[in-house]
PDB file of C-alpha atoms in Angstrom:
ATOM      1  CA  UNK A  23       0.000   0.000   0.000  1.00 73.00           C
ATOM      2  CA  UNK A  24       1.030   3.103  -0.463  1.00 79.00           C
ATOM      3  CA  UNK A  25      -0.841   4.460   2.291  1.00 93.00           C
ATOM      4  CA  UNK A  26      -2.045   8.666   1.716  1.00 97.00           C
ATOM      5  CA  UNK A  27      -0.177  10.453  -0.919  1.00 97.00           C
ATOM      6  CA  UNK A  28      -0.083  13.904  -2.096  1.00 98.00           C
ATOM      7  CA  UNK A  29       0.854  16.022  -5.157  1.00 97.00           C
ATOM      8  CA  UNK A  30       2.585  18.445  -5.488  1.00 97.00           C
ATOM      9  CA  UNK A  31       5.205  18.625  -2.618  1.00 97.00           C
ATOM     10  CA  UNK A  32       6.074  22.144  -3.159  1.00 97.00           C
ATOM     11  CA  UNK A  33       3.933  25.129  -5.491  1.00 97.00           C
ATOM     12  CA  UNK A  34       4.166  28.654  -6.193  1.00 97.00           C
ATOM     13  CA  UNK A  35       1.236  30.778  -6.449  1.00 97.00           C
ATOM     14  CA  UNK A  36       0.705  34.000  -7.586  1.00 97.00           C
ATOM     15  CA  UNK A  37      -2.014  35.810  -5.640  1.00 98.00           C
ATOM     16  CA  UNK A  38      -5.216  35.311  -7.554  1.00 97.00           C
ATOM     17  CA  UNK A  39      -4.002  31.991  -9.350  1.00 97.00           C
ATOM     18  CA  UNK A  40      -6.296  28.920  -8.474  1.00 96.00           C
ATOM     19  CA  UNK A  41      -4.842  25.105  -7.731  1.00 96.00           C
ATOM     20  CA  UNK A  42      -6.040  21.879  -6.757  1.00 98.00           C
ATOM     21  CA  UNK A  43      -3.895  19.930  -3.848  1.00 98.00           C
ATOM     22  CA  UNK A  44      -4.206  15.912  -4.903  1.00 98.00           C
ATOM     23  CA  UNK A  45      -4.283  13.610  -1.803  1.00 98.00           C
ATOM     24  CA  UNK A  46      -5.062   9.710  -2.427  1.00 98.00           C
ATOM     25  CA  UNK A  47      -5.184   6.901  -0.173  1.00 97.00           C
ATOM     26  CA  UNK A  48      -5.023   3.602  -1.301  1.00 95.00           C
ATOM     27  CA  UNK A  49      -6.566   1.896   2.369  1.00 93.00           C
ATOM     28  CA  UNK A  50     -10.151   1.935   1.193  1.00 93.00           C
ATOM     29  CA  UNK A  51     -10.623   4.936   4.607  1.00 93.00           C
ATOM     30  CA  UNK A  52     -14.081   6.501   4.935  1.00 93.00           C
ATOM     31  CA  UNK A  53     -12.729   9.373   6.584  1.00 93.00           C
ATOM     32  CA  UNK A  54     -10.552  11.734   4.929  1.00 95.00           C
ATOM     33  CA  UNK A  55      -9.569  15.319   6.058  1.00 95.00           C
ATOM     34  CA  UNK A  56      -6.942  18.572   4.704  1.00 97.00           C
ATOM     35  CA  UNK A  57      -5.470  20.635   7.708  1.00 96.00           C
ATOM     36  CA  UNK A  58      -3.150  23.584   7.483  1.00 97.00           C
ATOM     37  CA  UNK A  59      -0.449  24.172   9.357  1.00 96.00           C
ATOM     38  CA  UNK A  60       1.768  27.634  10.400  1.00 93.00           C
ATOM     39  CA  UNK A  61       4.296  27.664  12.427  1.00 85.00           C
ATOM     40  CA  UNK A  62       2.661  27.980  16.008  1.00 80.00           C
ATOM     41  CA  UNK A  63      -0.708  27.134  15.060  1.00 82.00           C
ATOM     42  CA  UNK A  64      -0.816  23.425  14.975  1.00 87.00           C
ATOM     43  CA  UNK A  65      -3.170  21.832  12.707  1.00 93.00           C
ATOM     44  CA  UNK A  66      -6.313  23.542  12.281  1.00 93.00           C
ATOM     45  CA  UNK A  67      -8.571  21.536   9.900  1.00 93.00           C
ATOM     46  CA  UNK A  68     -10.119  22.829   6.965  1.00 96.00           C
ATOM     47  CA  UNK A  69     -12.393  20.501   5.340  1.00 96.00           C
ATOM     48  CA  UNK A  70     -13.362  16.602   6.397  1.00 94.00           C
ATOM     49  CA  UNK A  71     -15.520  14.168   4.567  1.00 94.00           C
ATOM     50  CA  UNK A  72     -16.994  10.433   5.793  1.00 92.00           C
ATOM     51  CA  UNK A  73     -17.491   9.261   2.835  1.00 92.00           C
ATOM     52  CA  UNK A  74     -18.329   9.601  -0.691  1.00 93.00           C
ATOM     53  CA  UNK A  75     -20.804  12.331  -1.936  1.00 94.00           C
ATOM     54  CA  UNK A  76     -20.209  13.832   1.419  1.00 95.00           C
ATOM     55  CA  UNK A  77     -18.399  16.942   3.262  1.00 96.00           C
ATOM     56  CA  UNK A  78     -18.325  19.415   5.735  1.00 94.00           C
ATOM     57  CA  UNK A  79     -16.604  22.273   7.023  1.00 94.00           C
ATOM     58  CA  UNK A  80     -13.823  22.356   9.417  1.00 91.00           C
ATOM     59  CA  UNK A  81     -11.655  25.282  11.958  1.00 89.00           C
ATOM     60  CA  UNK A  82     -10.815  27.096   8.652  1.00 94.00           C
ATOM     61  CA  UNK A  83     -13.356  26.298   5.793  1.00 96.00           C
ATOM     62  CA  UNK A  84     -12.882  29.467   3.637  1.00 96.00           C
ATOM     63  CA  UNK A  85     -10.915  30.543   0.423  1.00 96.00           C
ATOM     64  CA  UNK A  86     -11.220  26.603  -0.171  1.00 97.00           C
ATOM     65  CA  UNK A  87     -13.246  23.956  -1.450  1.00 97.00           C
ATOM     66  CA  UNK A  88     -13.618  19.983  -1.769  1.00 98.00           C
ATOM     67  CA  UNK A  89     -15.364  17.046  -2.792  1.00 96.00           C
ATOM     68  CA  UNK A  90     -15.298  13.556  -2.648  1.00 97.00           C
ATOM     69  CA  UNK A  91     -16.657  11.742  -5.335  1.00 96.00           C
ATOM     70  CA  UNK A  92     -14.693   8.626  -4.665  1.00 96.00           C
ATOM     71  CA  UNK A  93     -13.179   6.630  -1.349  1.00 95.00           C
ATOM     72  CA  UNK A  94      -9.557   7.032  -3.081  1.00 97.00           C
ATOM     73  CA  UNK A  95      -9.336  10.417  -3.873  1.00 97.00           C
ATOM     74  CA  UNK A  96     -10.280  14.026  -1.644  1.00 98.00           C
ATOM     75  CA  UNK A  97      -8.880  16.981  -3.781  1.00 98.00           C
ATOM     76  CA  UNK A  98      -8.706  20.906  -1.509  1.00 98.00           C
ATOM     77  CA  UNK A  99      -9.332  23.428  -4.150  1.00 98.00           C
ATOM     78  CA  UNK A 100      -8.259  26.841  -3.800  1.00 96.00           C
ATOM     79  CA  UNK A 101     -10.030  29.113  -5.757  1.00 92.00           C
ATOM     80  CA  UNK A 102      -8.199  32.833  -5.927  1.00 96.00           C
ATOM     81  CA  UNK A 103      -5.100  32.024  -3.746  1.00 97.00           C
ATOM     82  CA  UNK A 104      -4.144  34.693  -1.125  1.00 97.00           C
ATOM     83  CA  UNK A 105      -0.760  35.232   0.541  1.00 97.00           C
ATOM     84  CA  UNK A 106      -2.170  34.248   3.661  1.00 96.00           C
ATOM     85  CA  UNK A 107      -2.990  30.712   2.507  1.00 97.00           C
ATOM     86  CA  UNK A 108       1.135  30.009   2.378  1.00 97.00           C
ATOM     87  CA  UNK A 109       0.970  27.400   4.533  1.00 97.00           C
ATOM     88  CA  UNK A 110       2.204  23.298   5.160  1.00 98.00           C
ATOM     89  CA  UNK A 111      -1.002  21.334   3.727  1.00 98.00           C
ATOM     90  CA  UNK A 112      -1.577  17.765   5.411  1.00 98.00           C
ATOM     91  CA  UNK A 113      -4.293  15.345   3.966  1.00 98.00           C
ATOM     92  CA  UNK A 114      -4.978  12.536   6.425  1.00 96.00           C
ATOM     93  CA  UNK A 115      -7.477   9.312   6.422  1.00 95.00           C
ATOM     94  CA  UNK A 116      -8.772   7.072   8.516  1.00 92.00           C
ATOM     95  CA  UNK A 117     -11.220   3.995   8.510  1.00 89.00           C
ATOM     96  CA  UNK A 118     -13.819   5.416  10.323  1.00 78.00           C
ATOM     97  CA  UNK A 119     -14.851   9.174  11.365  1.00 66.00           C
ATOM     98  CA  UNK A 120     -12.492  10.874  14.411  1.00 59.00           C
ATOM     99  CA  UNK A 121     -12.369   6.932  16.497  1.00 65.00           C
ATOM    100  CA  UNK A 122      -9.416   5.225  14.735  1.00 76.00           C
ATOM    101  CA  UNK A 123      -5.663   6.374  13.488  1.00 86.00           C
ATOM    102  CA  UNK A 124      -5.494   9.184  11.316  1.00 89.00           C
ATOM    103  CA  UNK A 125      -2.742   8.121   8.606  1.00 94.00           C
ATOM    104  CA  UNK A 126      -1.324  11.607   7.475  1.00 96.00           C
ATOM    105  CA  UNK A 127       0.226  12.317   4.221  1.00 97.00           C
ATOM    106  CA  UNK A 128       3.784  13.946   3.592  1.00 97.00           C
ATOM    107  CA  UNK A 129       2.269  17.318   3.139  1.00 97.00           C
ATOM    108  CA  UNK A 130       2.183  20.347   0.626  1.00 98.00           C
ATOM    109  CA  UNK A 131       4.416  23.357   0.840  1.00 97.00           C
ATOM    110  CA  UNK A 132       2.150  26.476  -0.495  1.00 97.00           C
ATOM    111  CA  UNK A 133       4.008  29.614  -0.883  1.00 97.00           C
ATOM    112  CA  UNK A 134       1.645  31.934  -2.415  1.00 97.00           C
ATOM    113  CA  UNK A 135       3.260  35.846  -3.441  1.00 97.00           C
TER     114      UNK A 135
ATOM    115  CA  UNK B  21     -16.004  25.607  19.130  1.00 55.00           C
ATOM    116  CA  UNK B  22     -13.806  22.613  20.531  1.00 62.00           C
ATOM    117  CA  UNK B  23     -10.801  24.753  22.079  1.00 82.00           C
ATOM    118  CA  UNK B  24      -7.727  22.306  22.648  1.00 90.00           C
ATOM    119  CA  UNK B  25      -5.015  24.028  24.596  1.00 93.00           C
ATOM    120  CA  UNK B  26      -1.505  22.566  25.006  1.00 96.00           C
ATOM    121  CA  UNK B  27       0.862  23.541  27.460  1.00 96.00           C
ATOM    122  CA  UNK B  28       4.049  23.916  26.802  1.00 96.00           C
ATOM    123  CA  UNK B  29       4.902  25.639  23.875  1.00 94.00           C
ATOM    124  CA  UNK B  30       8.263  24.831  23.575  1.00 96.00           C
ATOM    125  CA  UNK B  31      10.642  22.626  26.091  1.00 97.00           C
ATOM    126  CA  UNK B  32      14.353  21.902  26.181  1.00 97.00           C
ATOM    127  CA  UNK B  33      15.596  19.253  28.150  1.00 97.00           C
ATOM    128  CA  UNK B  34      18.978  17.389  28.443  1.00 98.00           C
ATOM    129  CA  UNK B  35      19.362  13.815  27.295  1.00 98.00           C
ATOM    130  CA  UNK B  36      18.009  11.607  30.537  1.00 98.00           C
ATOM    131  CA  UNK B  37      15.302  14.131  31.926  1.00 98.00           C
ATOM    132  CA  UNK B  38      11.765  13.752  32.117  1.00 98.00           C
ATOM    133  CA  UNK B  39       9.192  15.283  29.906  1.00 98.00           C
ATOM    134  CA  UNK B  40       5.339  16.248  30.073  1.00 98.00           C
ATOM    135  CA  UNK B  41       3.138  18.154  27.839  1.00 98.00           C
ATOM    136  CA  UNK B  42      -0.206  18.422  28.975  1.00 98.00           C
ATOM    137  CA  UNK B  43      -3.648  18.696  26.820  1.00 97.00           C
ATOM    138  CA  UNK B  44      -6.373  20.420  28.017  1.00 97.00           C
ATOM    139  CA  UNK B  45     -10.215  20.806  26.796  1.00 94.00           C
ATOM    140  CA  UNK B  46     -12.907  23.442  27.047  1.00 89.00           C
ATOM    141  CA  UNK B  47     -15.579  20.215  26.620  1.00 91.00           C
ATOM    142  CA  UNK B  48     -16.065  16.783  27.588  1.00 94.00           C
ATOM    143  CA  UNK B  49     -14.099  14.258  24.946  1.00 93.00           C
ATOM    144  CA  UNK B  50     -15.015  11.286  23.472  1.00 91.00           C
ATOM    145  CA  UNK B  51     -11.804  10.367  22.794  1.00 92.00           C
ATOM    146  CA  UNK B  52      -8.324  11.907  22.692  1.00 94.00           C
ATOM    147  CA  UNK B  53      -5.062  11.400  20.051  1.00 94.00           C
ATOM    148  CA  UNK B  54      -1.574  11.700  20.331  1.00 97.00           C
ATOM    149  CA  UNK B  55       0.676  12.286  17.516  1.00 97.00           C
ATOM    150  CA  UNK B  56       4.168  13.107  16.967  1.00 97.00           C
ATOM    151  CA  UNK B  57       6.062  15.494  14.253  1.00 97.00           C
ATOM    152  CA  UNK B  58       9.419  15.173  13.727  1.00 96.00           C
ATOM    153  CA  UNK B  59      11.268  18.079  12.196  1.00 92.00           C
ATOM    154  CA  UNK B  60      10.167  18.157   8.196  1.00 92.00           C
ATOM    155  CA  UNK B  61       7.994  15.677   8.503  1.00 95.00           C
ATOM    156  CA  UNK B  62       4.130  14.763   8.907  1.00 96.00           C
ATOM    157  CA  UNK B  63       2.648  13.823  12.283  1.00 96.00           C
ATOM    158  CA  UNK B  64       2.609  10.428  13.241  1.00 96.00           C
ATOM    159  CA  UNK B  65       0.080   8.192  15.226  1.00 94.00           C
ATOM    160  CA  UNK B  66       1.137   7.236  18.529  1.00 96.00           C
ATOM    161  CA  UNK B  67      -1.876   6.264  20.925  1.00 95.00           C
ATOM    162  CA  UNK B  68      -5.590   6.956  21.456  1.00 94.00           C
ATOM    163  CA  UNK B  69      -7.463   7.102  25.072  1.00 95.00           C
ATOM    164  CA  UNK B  70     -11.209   6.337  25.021  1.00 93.00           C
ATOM    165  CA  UNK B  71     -11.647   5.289  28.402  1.00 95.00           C
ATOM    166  CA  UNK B  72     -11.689   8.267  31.798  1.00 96.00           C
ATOM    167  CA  UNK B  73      -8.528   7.832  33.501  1.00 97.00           C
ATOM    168  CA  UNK B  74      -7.474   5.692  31.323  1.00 97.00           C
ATOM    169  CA  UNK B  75      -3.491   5.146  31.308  1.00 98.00           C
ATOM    170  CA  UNK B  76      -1.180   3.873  28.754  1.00 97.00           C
ATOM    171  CA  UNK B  77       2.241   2.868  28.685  1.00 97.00           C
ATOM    172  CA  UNK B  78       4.507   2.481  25.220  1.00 96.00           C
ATOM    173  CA  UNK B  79       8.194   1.899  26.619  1.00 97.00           C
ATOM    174  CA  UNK B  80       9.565   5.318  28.159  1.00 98.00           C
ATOM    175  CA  UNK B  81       6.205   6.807  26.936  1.00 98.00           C
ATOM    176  CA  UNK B  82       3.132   7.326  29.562  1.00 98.00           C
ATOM    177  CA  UNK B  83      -0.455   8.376  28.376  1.00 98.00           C
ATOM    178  CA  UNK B  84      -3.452   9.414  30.858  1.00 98.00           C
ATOM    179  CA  UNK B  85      -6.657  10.428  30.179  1.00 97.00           C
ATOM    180  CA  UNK B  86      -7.849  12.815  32.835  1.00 97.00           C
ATOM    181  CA  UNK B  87     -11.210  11.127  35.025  1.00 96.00           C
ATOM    182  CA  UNK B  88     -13.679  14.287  33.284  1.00 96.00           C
ATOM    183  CA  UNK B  89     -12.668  13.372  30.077  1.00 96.00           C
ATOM    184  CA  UNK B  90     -11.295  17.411  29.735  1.00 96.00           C
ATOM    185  CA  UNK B  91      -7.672  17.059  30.000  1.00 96.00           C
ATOM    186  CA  UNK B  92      -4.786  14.270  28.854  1.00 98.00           C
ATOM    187  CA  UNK B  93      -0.656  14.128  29.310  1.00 98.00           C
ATOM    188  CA  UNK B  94       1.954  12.331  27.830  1.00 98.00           C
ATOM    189  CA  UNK B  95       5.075  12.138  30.038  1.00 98.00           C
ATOM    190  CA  UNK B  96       8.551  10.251  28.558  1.00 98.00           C
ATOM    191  CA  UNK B  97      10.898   9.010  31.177  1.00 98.00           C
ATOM    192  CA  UNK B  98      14.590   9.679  30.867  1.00 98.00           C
ATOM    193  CA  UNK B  99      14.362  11.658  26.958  1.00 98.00           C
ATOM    194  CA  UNK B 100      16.914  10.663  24.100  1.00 97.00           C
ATOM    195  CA  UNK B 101      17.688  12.552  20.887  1.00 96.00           C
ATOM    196  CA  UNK B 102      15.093  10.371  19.200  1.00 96.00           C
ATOM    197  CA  UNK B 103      12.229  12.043  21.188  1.00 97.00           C
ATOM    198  CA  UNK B 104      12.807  15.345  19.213  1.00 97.00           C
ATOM    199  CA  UNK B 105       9.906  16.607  17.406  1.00 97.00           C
ATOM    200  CA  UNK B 106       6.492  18.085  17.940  1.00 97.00           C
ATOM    201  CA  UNK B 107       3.685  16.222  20.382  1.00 98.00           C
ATOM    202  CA  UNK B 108       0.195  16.919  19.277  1.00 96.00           C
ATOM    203  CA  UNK B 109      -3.051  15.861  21.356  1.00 96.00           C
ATOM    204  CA  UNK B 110      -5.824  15.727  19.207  1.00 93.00           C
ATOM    205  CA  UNK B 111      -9.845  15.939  20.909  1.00 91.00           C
ATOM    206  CA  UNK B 112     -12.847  14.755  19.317  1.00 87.00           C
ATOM    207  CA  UNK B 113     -16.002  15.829  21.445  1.00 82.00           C
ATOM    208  CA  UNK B 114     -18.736  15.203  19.470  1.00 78.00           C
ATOM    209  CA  UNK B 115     -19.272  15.347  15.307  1.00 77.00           C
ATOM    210  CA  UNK B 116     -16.730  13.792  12.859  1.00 80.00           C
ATOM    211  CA  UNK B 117     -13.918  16.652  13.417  1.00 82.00           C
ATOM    212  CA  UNK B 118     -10.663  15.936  15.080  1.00 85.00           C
ATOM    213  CA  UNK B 119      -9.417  19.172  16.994  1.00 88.00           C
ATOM    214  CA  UNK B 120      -5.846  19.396  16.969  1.00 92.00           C
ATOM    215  CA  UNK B 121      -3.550  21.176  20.158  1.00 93.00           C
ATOM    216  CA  UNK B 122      -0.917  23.394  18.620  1.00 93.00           C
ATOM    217  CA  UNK B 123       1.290  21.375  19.905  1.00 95.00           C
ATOM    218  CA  UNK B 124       4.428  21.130  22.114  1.00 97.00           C
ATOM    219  CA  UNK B 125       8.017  21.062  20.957  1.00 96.00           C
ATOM    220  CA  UNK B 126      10.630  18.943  22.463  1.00 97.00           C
ATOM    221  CA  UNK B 127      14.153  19.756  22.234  1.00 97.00           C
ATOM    222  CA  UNK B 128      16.665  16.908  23.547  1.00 97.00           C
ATOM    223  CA  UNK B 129      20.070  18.453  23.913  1.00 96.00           C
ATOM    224  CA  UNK B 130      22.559  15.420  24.754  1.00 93.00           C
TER     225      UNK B 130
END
């Protein structure tokens, strides 16, 4: 297994641009969630879903969006990047919603000017 | 909302003292997470408490669950090099969303 992946490891916006962050897991996890993290802010989640066809809002729900239309897959979109978006972005699954081991993937660095 | 505070911020210990970072929440949890970050990396799974005053053990690691359900620590006896990185508690009180701590640093100097 390759357990939760995510592309791309590193991006440069310019303020305005839009992107989609790609996280996968290959563990067949209900739950999937994106958190942010800045340096003395932990992780503050963004957006979660528990399953296909469904998502909700998180800590920090806005400037981005999501959707799950498959188990595998649980792409953030951000829609007219702002500077104060630069940030570490973690996707992380688990079988079931908030009771079992979030797996988290390596991360995105998001530097947007 | 959830608030999950973690105290400390930062601490910097020599190789062979004692550690604790302690977890504290505004409601009553359901369950609570602990995770660890090293440097560069993404946070890793470590333990989860479901039970009040529950207590865990992994090696030099201790985990308790407070008896209200409100607060947790992690403790790690006699700290090595290896133990540097970031400790996270993570609350769920009720919903699907897991409320991360912002987490305390541990520095091991040896």
């Amino acid at each position: 297994n390759a357990g939760v992946t995510q592309t791309p490891k590193f991006q440069v916006l310019k303020t305005g641009q839009s992107m989609t962050l790609q996280c996968a897991q290959d563990m067949n996890h209900e739950y999937m969630s994106w958190y942010r993290q800045d340096p003395g802010m932990g992780l503050r989640l963004i957006h979660y879903s528990v399953g296909a066809g469904i998502t909700d809002q998180g800590e920090v729900p806005n400037g981005y969006n999501v959707s799950r239309s498959t188990t595998e897959d649980f792409p953030l979109r951000l829609l007219s990047a702002a500077p104060s978006q630069t940030s570490v972005y973690f996707c992380a699954s688990s079988i079931l919603a908030g009771q079992e081991t979030q797996y988290f993937g390596p991360g995105t660095r998001l530097l947007v000017l | 909302g959830q608030q999950v505070m973690q105290i400390p911020q930062y601490q910097h210990v020599q190789e062979g003292e004692d550690f604790t970072t302690y977890c504290n929440s505004s409601t009553t949890l359901s369950n609570i997470q602990w995770y660890k970050q090293r440097p560069g990396g993404h946070p890793v799974f470590l333990i989860q408490l479901v039970k009040s005053g529950e207590v865990k053990k992994q090696k030099r690691l201790t985990f308790q669950f407070g008896e209200a359900k409100k607060n947790s620590s992690l403790h790690i006896t006699a700290t090595q090099t290896t133990d540097v990185g970031t400790y996270f508690c993570a609350g769920r009180a009720s919903g699907y969303a897991l409320n991360f701590g912002k987490g305390t640093s541990l520095l091991v100097t040896p």
